[in-house]
mmCIF file of C-alpha atoms in Angstrom:
data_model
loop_
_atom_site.group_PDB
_atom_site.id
_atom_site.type_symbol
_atom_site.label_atom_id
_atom_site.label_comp_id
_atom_site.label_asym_id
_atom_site.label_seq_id
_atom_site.Cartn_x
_atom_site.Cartn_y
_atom_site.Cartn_z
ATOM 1 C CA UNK A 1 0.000 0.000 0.000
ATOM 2 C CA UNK A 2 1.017 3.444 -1.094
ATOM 3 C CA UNK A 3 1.284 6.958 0.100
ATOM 4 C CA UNK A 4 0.911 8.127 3.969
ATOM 5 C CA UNK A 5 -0.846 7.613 6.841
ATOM 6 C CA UNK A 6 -2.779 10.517 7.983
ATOM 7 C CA UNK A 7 -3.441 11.227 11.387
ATOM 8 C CA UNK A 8 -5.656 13.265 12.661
ATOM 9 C CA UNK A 9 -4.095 16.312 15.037
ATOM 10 C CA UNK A 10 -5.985 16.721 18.541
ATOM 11 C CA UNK A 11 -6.201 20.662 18.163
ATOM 12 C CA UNK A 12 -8.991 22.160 20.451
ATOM 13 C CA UNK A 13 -11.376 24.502 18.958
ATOM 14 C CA UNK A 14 -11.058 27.702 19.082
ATOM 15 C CA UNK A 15 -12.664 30.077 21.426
ATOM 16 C CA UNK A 16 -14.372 32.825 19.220
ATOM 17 C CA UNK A 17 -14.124 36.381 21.132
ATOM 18 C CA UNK A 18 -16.939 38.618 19.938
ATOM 19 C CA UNK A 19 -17.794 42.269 20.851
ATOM 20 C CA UNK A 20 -20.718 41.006 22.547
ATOM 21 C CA UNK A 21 -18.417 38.532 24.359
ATOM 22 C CA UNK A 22 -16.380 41.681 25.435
ATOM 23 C CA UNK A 23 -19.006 43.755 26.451
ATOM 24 C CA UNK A 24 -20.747 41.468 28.581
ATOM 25 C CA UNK A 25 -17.248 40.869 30.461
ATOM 26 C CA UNK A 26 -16.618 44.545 30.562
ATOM 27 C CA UNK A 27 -20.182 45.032 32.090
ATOM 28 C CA UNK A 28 -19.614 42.422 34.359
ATOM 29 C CA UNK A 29 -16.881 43.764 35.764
ATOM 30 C CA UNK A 30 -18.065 46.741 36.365
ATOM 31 C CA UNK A 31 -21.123 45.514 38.785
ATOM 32 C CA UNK A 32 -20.688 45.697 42.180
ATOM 33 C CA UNK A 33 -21.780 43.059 45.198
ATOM 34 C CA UNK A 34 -23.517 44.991 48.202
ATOM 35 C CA UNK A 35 -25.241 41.888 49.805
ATOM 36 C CA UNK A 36 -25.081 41.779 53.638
ATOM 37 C CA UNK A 37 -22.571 38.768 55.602
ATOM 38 C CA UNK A 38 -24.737 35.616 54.821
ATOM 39 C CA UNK A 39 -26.834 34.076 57.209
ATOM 40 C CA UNK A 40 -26.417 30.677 58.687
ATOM 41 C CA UNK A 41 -29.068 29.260 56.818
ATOM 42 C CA UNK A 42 -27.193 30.771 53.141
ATOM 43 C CA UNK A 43 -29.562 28.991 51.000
ATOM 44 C CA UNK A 44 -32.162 31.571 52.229
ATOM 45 C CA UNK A 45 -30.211 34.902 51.510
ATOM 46 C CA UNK A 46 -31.276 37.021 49.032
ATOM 47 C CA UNK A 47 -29.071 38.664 46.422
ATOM 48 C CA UNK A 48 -28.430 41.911 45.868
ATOM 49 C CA UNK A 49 -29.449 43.908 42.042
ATOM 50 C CA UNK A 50 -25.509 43.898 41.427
ATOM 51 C CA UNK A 51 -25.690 40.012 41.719
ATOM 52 C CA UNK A 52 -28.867 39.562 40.237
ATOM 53 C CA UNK A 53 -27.518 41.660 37.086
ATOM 54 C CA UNK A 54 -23.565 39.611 37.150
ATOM 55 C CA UNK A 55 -25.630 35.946 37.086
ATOM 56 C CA UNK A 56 -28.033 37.358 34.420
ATOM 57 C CA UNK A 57 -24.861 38.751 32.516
ATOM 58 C CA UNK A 58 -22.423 35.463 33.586
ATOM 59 C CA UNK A 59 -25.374 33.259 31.475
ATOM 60 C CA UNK A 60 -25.509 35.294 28.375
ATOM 61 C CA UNK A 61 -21.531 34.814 27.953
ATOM 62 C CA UNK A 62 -21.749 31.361 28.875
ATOM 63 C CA UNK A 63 -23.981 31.330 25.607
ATOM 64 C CA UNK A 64 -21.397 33.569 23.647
ATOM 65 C CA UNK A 65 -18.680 31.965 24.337
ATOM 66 C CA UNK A 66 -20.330 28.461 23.703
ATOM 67 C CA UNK A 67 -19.281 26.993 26.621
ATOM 68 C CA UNK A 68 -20.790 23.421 27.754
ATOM 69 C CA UNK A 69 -23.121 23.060 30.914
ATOM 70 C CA UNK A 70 -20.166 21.554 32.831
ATOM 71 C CA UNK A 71 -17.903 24.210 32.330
ATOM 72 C CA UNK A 72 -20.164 26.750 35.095
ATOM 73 C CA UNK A 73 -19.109 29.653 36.190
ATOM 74 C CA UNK A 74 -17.171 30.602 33.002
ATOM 75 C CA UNK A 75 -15.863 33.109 34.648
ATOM 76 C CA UNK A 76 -14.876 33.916 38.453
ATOM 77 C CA UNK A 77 -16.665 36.715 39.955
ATOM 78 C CA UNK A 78 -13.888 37.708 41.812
ATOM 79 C CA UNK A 79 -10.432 35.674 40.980
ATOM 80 C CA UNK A 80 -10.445 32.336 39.356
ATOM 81 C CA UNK A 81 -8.827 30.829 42.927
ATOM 82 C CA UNK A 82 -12.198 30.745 44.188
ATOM 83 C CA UNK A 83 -14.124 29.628 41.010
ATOM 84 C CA UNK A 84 -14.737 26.217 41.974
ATOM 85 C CA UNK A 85 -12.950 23.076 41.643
ATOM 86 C CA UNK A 86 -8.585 23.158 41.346
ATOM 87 C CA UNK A 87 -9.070 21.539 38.109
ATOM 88 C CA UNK A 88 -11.490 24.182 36.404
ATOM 89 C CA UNK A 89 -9.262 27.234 37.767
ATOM 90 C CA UNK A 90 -6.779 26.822 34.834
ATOM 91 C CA UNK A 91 -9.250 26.884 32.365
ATOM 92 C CA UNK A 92 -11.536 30.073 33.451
ATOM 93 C CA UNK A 93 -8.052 32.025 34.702
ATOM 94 C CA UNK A 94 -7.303 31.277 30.506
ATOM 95 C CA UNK A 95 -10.774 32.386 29.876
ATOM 96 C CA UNK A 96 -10.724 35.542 31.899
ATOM 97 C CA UNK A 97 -7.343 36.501 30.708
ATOM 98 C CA UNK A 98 -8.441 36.155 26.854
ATOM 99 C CA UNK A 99 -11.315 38.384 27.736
ATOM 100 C CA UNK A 100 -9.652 40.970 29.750
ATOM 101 C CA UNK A 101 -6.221 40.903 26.680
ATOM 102 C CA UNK A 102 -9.327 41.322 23.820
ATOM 103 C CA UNK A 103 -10.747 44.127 26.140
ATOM 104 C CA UNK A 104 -7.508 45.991 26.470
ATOM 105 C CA UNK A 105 -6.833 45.555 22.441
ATOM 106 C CA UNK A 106 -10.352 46.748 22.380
ATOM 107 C CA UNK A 107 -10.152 49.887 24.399
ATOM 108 C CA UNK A 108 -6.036 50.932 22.736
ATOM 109 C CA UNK A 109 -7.683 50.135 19.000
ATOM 110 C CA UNK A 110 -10.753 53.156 20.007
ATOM 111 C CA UNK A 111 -8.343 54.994 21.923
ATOM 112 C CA UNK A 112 -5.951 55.377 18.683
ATOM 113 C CA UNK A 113 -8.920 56.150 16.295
ATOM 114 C CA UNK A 114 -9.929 58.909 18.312
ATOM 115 C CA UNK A 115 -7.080 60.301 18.628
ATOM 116 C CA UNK A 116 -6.658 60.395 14.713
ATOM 117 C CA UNK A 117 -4.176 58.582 12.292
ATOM 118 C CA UNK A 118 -0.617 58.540 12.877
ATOM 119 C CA UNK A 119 1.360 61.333 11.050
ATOM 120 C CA UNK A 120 4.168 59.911 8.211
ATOM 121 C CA UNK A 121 7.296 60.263 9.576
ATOM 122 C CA UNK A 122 8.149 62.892 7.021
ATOM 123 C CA UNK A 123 6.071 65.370 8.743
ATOM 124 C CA UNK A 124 7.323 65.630 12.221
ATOM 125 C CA UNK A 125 9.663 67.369 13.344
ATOM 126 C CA UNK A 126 12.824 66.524 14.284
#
């Protein structure tokens, strides 16, 4: 038998990043917690709007970022130390760090268009 063997590479897909991806992270982070100490009985506490409003955002970028059902939070709410289980940390510290690098690029990219296009070297002074 001819030719070559082909073996199929074990790349993992992608993670797509989309505006809507980075504004839901960028909203996120922006919410603030002002629920009281919990109770003994937790279960019973209520959450605060700014809670409310991070869970409501957390499952819309769940959806963006086509995560599976298993792979809850996504995200930390406040470091991904105290996400949930040792073995998921690595994963959403990756996740949050993509978000938070494509929020930067986001935020220099509008930051250089308002400020106008860069002048040709030939014009400034020396």
């Amino acid at each position: 038998m001819s030719g070559t063997r082909r073996v199929p590479l074990a790349r993992r897909p992608a993670v797509q990043v989309t505006p809507r991806a980075i504004d839901l992270f960028v909203a996120m982070g922006k919410l603030r917690c002002t629920c009281p100490p919990p109770p003994p009985e937790y279960w019973k506490r209520k959450m605060c709007a700014g809670c409310d409003r991070w869970y409501e955002l957390h499952a819309e970028l769940n959806d963006e970022l086509g995560c599976k059902p298993w792979e809850w939070p996504c995200v930390a709410r406040q470091s991904p130390k105290r996400a949930g289980s040792p073995a998921w940390n690595e994963d959403i510290a990756a996740r949050m760090a993509m978000l938070d690098d494509a929020a930067r690029a986001r935020r220099t990219a509008s930051h250089r268009s308002k400020s106008g296009p860069p002048m040709p070297p030939s014009l400034t002074r020396r």
